[in-house]
PDB file of C-alpha atoms and ligand atoms in Angstrom:
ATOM      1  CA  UNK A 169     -13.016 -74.970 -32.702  1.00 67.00           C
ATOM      2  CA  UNK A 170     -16.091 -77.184 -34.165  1.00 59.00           C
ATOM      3  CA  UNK A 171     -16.293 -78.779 -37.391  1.00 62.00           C
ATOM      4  CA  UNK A 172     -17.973 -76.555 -40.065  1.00 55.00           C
ATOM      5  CA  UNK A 173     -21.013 -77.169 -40.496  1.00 51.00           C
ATOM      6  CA  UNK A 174     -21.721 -78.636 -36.844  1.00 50.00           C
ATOM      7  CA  UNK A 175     -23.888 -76.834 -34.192  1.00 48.00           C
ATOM      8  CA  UNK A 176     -21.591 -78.787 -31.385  1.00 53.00           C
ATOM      9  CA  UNK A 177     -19.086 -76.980 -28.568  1.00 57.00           C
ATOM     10  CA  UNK A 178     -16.234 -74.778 -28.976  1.00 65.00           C
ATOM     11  CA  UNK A 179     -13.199 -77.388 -28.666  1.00 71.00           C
ATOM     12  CA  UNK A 180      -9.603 -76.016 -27.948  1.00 84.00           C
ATOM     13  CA  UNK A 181      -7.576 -75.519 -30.982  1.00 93.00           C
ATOM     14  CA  UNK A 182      -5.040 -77.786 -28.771  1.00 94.00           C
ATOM     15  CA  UNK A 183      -7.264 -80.641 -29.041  1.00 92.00           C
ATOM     16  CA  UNK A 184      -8.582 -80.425 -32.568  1.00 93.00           C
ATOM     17  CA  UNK A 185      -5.260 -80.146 -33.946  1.00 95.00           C
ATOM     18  CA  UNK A 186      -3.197 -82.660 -31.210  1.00 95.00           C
ATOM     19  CA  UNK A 187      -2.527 -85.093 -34.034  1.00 94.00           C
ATOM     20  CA  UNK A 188       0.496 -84.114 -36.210  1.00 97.00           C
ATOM     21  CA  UNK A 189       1.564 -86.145 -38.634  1.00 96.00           C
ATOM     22  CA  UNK A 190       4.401 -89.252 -38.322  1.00 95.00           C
ATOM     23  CA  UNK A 191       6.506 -90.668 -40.433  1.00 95.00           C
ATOM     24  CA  UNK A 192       8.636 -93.432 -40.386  1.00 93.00           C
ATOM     25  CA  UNK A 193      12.440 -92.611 -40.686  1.00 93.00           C
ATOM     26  CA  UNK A 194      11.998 -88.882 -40.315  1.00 97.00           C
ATOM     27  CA  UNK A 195       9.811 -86.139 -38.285  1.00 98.00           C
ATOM     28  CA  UNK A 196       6.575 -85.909 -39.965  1.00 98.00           C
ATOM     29  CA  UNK A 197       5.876 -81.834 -41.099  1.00 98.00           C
ATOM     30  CA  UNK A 198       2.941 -79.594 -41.136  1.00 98.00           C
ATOM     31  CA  UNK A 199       2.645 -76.773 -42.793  1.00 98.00           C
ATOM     32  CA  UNK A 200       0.779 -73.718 -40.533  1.00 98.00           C
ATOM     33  CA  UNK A 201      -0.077 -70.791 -42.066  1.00 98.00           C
ATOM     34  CA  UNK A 202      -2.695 -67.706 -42.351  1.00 98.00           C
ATOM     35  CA  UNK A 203      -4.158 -66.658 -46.071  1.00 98.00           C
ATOM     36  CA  UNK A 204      -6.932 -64.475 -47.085  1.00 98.00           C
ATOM     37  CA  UNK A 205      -9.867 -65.462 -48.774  1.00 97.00           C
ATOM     38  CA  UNK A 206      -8.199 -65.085 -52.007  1.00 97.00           C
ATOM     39  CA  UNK A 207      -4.970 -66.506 -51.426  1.00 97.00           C
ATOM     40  CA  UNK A 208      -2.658 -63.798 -50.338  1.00 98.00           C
ATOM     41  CA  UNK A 209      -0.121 -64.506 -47.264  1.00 98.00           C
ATOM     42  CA  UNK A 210       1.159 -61.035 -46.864  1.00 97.00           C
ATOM     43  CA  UNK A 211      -0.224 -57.885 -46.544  1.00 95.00           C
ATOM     44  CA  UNK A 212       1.879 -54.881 -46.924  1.00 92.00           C
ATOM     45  CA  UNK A 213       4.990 -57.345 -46.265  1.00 91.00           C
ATOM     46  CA  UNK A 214       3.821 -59.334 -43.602  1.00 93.00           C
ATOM     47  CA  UNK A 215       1.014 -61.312 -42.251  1.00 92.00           C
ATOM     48  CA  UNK A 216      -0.371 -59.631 -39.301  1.00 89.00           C
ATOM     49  CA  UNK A 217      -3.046 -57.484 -41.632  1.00 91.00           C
ATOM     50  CA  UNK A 218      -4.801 -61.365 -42.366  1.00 97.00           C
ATOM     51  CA  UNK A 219      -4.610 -62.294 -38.439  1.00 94.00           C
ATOM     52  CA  UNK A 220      -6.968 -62.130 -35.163  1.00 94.00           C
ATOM     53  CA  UNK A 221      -7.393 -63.366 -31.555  1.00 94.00           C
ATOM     54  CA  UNK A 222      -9.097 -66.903 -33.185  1.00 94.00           C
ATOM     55  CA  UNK A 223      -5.849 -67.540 -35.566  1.00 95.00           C
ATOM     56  CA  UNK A 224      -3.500 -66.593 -33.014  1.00 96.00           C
ATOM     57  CA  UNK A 225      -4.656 -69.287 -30.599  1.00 96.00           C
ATOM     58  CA  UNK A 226      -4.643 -71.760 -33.544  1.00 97.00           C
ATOM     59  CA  UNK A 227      -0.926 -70.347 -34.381  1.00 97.00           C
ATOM     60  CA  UNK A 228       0.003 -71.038 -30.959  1.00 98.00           C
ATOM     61  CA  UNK A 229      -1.660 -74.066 -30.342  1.00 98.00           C
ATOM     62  CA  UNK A 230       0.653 -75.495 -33.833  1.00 98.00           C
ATOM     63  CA  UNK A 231       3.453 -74.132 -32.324  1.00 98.00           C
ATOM     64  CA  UNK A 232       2.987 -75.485 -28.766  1.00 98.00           C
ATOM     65  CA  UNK A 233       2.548 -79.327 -30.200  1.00 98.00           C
ATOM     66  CA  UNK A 234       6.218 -79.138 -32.123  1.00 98.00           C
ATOM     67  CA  UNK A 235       9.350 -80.647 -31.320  1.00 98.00           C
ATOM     68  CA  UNK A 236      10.985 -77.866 -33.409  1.00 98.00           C
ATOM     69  CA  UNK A 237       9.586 -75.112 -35.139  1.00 98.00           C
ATOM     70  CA  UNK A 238      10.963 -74.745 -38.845  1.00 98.00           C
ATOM     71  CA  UNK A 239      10.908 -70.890 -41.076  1.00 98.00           C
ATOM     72  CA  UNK A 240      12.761 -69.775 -43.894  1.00 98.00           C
ATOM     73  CA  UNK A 241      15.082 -66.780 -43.160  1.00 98.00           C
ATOM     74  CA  UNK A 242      12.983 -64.306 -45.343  1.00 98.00           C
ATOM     75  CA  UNK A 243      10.091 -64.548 -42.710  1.00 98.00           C
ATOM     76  CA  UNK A 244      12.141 -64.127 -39.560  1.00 98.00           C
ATOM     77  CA  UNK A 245      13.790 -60.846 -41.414  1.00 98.00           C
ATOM     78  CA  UNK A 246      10.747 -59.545 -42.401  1.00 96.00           C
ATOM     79  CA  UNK A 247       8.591 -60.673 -39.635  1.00 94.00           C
ATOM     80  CA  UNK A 248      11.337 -59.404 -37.032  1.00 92.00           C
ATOM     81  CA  UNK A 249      10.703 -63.287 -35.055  1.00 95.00           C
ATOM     82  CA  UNK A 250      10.868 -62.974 -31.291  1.00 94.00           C
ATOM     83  CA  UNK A 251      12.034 -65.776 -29.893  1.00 94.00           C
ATOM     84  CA  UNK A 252       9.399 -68.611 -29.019  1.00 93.00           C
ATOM     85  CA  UNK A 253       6.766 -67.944 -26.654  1.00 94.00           C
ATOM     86  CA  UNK A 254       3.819 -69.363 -25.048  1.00 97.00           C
ATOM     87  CA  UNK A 255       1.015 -68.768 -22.905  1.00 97.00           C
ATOM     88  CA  UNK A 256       1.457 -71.017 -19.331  1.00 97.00           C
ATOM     89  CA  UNK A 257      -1.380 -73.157 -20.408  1.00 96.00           C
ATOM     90  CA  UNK A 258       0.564 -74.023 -23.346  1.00 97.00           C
ATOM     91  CA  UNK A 259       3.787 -74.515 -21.635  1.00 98.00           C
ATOM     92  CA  UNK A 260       1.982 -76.699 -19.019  1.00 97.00           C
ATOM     93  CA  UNK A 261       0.788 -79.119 -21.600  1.00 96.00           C
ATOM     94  CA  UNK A 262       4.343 -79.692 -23.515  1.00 98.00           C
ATOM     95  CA  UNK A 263       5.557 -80.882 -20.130  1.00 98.00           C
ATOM     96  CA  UNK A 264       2.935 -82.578 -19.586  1.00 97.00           C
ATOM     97  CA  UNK A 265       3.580 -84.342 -22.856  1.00 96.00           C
ATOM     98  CA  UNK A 266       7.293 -84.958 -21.980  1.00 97.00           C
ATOM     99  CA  UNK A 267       8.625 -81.760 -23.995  1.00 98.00           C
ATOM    100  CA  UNK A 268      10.907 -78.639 -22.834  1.00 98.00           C
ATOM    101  CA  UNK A 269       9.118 -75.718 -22.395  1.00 98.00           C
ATOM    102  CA  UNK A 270       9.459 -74.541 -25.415  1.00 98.00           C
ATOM    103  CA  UNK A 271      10.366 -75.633 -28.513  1.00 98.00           C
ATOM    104  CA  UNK A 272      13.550 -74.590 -30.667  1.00 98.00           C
ATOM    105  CA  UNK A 273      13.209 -72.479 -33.724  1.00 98.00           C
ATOM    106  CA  UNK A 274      15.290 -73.396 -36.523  1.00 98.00           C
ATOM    107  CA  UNK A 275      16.186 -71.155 -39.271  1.00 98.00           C
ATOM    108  CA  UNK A 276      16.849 -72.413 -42.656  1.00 98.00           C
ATOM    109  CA  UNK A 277      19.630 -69.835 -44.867  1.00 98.00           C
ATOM    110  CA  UNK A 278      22.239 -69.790 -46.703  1.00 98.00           C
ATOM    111  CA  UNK A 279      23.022 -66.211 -47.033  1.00 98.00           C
ATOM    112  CA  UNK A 280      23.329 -66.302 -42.850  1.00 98.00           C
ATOM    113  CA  UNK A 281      21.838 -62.430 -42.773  1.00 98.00           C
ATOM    114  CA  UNK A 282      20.637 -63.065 -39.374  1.00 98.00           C
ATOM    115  CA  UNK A 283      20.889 -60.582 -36.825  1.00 98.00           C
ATOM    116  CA  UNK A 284      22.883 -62.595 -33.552  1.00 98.00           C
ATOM    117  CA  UNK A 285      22.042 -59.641 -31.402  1.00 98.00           C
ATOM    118  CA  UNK A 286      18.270 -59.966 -31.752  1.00 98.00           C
ATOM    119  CA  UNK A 287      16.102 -61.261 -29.174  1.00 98.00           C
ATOM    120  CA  UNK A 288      15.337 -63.686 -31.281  1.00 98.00           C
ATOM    121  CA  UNK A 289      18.580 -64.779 -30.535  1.00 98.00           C
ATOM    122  CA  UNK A 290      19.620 -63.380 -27.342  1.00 97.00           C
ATOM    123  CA  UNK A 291      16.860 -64.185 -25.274  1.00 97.00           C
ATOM    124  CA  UNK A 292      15.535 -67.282 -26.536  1.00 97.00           C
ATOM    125  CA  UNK A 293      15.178 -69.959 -23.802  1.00 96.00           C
ATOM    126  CA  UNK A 294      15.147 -72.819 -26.106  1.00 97.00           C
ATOM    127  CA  UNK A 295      18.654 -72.602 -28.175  1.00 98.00           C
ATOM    128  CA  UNK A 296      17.804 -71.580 -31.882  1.00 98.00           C
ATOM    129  CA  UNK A 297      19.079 -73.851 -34.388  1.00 98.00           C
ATOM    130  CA  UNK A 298      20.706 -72.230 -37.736  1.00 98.00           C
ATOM    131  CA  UNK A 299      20.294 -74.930 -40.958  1.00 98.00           C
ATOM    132  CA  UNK A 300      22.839 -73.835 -43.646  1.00 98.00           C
ATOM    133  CA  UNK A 301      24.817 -75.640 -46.343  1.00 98.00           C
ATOM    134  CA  UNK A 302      28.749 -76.330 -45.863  1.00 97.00           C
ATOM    135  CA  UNK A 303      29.825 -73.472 -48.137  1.00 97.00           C
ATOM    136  CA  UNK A 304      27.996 -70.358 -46.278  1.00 97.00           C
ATOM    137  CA  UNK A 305      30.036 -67.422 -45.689  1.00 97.00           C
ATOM    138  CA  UNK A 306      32.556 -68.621 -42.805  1.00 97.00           C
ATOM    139  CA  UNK A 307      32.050 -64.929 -41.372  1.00 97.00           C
ATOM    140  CA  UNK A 308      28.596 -65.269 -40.664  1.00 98.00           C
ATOM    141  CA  UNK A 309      28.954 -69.157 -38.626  1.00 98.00           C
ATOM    142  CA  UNK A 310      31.845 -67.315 -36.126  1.00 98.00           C
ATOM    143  CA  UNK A 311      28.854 -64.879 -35.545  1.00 98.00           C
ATOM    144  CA  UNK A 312      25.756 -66.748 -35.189  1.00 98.00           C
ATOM    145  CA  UNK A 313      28.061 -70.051 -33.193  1.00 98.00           C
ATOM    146  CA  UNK A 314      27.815 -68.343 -30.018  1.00 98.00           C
ATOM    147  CA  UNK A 315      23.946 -67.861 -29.727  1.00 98.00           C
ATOM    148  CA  UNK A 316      22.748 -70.765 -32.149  1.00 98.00           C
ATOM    149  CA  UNK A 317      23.306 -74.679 -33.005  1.00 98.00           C
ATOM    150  CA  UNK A 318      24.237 -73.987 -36.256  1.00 98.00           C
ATOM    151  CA  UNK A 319      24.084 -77.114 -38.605  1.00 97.00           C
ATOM    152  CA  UNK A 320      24.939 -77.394 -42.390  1.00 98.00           C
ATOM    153  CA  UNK A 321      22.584 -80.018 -44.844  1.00 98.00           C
ATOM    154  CA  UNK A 322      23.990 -79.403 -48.050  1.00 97.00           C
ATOM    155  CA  UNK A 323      26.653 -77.473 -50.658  1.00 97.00           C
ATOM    156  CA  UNK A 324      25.279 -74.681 -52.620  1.00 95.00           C
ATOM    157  CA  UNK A 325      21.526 -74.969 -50.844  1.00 96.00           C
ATOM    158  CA  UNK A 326      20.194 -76.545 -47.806  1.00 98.00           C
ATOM    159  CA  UNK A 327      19.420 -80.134 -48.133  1.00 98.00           C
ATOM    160  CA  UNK A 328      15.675 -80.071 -46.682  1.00 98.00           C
ATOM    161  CA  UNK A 329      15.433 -84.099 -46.286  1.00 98.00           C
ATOM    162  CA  UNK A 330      19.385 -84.469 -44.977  1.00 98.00           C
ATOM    163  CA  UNK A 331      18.281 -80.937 -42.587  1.00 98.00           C
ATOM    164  CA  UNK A 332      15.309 -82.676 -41.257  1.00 98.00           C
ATOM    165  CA  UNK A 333      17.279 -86.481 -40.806  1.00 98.00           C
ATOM    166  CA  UNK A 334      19.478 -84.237 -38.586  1.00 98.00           C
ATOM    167  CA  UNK A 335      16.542 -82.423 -36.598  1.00 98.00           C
ATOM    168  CA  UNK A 336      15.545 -85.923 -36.545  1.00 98.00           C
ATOM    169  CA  UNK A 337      18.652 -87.363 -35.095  1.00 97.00           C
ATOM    170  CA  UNK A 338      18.036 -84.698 -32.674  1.00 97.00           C
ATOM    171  CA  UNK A 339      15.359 -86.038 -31.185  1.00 97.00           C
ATOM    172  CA  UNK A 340      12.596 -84.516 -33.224  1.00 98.00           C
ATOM    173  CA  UNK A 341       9.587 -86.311 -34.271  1.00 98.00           C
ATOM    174  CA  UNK A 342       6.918 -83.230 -34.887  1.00 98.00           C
ATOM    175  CA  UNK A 343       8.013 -80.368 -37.118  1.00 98.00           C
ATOM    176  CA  UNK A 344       6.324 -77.477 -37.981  1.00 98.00           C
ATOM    177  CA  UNK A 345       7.142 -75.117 -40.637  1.00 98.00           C
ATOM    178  CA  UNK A 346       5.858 -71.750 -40.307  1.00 98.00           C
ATOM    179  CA  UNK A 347       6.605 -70.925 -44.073  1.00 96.00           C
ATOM    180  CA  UNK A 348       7.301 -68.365 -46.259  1.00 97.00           C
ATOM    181  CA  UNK A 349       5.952 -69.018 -49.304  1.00 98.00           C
ATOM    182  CA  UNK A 350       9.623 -70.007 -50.851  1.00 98.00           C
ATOM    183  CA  UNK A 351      10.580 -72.523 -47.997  1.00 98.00           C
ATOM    184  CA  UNK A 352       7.345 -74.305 -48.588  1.00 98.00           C
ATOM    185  CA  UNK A 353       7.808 -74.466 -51.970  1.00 97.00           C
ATOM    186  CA  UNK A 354      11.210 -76.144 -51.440  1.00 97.00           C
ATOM    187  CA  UNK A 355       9.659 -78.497 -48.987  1.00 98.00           C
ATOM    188  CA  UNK A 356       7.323 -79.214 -51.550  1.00 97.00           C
ATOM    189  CA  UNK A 357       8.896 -79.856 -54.007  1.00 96.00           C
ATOM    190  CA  UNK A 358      10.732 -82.461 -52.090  1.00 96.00           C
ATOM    191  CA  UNK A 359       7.898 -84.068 -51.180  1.00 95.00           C
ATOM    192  CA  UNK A 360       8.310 -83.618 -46.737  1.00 97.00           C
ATOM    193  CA  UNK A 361       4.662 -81.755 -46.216  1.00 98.00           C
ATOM    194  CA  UNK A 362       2.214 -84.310 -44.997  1.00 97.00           C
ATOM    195  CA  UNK A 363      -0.060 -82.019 -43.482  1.00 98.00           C
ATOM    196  CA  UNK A 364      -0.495 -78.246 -44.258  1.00 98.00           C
ATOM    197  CA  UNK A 365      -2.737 -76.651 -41.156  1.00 98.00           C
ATOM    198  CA  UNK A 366      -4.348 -73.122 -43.376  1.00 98.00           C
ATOM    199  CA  UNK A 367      -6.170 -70.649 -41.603  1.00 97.00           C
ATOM    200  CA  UNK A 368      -8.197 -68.677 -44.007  1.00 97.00           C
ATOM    201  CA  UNK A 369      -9.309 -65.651 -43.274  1.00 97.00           C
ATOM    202  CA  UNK A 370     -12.362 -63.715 -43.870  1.00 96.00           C
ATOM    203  CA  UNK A 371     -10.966 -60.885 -45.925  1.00 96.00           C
ATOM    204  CA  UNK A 372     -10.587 -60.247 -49.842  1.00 97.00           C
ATOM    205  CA  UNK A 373      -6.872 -58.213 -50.168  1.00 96.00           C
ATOM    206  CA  UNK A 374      -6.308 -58.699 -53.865  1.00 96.00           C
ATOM    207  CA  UNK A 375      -2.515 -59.649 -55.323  1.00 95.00           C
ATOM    208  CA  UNK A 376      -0.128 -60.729 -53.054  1.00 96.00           C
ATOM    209  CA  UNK A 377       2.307 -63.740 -52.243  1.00 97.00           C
ATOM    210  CA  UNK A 378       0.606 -67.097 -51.773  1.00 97.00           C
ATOM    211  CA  UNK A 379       1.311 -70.343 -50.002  1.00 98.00           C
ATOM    212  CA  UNK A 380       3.185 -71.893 -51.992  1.00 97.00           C
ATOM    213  CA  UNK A 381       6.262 -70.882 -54.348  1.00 97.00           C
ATOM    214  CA  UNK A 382       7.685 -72.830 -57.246  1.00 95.00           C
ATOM    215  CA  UNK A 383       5.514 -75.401 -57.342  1.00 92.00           C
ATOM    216  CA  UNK A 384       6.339 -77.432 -60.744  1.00 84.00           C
ATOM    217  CA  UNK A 385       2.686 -78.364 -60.940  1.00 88.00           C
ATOM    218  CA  UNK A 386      -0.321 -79.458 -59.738  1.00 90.00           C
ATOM    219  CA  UNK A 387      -0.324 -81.433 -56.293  1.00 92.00           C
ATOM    220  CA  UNK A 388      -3.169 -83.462 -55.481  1.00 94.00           C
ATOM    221  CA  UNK A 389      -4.384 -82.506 -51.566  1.00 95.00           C
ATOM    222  CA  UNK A 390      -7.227 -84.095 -49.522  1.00 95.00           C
ATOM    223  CA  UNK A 391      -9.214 -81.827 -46.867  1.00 94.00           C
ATOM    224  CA  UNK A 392      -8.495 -83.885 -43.660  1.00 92.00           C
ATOM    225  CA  UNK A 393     -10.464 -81.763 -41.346  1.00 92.00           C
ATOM    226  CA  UNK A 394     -12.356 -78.224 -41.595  1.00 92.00           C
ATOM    227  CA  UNK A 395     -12.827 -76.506 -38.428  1.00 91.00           C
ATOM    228  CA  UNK A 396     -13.788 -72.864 -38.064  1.00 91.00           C
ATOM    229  CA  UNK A 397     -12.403 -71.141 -34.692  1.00 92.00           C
ATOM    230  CA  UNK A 398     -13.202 -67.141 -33.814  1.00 92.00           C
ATOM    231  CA  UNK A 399     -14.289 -66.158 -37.235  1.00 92.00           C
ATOM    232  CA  UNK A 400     -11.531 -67.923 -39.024  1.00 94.00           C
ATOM    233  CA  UNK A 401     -11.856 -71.658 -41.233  1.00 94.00           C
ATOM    234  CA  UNK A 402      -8.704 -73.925 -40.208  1.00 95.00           C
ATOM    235  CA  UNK A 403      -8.496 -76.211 -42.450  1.00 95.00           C
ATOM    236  CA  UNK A 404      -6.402 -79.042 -42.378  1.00 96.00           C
ATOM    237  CA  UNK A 405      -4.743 -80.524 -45.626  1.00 96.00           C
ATOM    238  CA  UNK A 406      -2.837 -83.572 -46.436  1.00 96.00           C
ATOM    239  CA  UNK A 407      -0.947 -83.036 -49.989  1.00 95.00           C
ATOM    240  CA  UNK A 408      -0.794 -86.454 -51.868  1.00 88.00           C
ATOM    241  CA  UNK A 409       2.687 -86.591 -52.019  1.00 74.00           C
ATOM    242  CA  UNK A 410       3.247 -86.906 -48.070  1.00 67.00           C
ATOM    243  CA  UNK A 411       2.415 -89.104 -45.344  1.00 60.00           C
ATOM    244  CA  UNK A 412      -1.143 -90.356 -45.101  1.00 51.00           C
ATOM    245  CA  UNK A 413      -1.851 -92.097 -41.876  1.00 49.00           C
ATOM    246  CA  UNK A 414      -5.252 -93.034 -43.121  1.00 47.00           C
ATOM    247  CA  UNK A 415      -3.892 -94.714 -45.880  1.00 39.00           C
TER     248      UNK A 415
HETATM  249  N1  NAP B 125       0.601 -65.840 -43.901  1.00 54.19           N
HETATM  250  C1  NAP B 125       1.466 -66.598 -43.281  1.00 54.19           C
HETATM  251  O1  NAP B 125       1.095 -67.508 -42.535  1.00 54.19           O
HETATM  252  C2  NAP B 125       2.948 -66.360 -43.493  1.00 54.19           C
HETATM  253  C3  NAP B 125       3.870 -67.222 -42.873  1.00 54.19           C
HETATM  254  C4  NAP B 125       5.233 -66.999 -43.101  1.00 54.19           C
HETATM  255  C5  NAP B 125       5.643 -65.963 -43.923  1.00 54.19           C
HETATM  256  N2  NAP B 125       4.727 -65.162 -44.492  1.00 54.19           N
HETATM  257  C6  NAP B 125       5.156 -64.075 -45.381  1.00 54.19           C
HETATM  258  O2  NAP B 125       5.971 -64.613 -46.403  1.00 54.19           O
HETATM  259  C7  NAP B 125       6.978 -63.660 -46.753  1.00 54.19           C
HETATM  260  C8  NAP B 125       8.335 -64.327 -46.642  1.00 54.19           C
HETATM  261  O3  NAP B 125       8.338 -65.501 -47.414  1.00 54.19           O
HETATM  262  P1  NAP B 125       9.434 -65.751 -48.551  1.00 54.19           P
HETATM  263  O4  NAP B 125       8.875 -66.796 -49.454  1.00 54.19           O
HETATM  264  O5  NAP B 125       9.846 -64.449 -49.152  1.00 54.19           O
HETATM  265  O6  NAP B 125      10.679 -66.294 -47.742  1.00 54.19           O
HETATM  266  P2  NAP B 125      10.884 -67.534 -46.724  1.00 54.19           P
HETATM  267  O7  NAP B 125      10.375 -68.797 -47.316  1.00 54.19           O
HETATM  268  O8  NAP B 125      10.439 -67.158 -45.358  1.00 54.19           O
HETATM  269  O9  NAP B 125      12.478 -67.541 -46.653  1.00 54.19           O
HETATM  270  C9  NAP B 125      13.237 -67.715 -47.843  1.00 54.19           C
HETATM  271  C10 NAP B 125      14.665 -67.787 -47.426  1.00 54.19           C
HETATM  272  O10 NAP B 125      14.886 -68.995 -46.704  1.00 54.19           O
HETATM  273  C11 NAP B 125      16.143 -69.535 -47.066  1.00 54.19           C
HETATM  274  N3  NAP B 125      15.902 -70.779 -47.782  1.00 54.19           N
HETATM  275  C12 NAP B 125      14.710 -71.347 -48.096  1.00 54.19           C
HETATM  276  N4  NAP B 125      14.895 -72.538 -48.715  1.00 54.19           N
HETATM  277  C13 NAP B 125      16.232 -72.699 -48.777  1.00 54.19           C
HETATM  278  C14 NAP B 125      17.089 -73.724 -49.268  1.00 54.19           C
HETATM  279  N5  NAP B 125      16.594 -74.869 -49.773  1.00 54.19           N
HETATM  280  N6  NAP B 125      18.432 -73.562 -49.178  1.00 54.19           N
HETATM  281  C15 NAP B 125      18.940 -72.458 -48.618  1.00 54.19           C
HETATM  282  N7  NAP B 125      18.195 -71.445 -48.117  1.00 54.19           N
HETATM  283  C16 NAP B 125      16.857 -71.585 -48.203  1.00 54.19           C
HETATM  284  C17 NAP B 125      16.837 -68.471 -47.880  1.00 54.19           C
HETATM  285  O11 NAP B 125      17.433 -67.624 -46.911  1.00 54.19           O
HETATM  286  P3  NAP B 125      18.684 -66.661 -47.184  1.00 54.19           P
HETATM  287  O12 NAP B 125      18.144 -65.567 -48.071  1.00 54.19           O
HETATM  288  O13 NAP B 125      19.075 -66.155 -45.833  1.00 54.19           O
HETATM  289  O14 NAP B 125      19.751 -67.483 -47.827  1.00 54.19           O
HETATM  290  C18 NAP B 125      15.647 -67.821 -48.578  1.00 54.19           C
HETATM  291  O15 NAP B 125      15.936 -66.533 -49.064  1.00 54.19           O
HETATM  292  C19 NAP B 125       6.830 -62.502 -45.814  1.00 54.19           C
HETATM  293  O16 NAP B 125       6.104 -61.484 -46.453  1.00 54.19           O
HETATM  294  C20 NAP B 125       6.023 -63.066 -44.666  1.00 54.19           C
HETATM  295  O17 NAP B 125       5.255 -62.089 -44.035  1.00 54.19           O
HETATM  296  C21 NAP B 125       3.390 -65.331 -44.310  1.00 54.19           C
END
């Protein structure tokens, strides 16, 4: 990774993008996510069409700094999510920092259509965590107790502040939320995003889903840091609305 623009080294994603954001009385959040060149985060249903060997080391690198890893249920359905993995480098350096292995994924639904016999359940080594509100289907917490912390923020919908207090209370002080579009919307909307981390990539795919859903209007967003790593610009983005450790 070098700044755009710069003729310097190649610097490890790891290192360029080592500073998540902190917040004072809850984990800070950064957005990570891939779009095309005009906007579009899904190709034919999913985001692997946008992707490459550059973006997946800045994917993983994201992944590798967080406490817990946060995704709306749409994107582990239609993503089929594994559970968490990293390369041995990766793993190396969360120790080294004082973290498991490998961080916990956890699942925000209320509809609790989540497949308990996936891997993504079944052979995760860090315990997935299941956010739902207290009137989900009782059904569907008896099935997904036995492979998942399964936590409730919430009536009718989940609660994102009162869900991230408790991944707070947890011991988490790094979030990152992997999307879709409609989680970060939500998140939005209640003003938790300090820092959104958005590979674009170099391809033109027409209509499509974008970052963000349900936005009820503009939102102001500074360009923190532009970096370009294997053909792809990473750009790092604080919305005005979230933490701003410059400030
Ligand atoms: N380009 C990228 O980097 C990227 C990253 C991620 C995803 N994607 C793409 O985005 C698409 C999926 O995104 P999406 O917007 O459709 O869905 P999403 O944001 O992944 O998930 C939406 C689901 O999350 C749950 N949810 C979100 N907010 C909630 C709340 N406040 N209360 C209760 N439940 C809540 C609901 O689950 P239930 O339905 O279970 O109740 C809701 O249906 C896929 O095509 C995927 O490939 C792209």
């Amino acid at each position: 990774v070098r700044p755009i623009g710069s003729t310097g080294e190649d610097v490890d994603p790891l290192t360029a993008l080592a500073n998540l954001p902190t917040r004072d009385g809850r984990p800070g959040v950064r957005i990570v996510m891939i779009q095309s060149l005009d906007g579009v985060v899904a190709v034919d249903g999913g985001s692997r069409g946008l992707g490459g060997p550059g973006d997946m080391e800045v994917y993983l690198a994201n992944r590798s700094l967080a406490d817990v890893v946060l995704v709306g249920a749409e994107t582990v359905r239609t993503e089929r999510y594994g559970p968490a993995r990293l390369t041995p480098a990766l793993i190396e350096a969360r120790i080294h920092r004082g973290q498991p292995p490998l961080p916990p994924i956890a699942v925000v639904s209320r509809s609790l259509e989540l497949d308990a016999d996936a891997p993504f359940f079944t052979e995760a080594r860090a315990r997935p965590i299941v956010i739902t509100t207290t009137d989900a289907d009782r059904d569907g917490v008896a099935r997904l107790d036995p492979v998942a912390d399964v936590i409730t923020a919430g009536d009718d919908r989940v609660d994102l502040s009162r869900a991230l207090d408790e991944l707070g209370r947890r011991g988490a002080r790094h979030v990152v939320c992997e999307g879709g579009p409609t989680l970060n919307g939500a998140m939005m909307r209640a003003g938790l995003v300090d820092e959104i981390c958005l590979t674009v990539s170099p391809v033109l795919v027409g209509e499509g889903p974008r970052l963000v859903a349900g936005l009820d209007g503009p939102t102001d967003v500074t360009v923190h840091a532009a970096h370009e790593h294997g053909g792809f610009a990473v750009l790092v983005l604080r919305p005005s609305n979230g933490a701003n450790p410059d400030a």
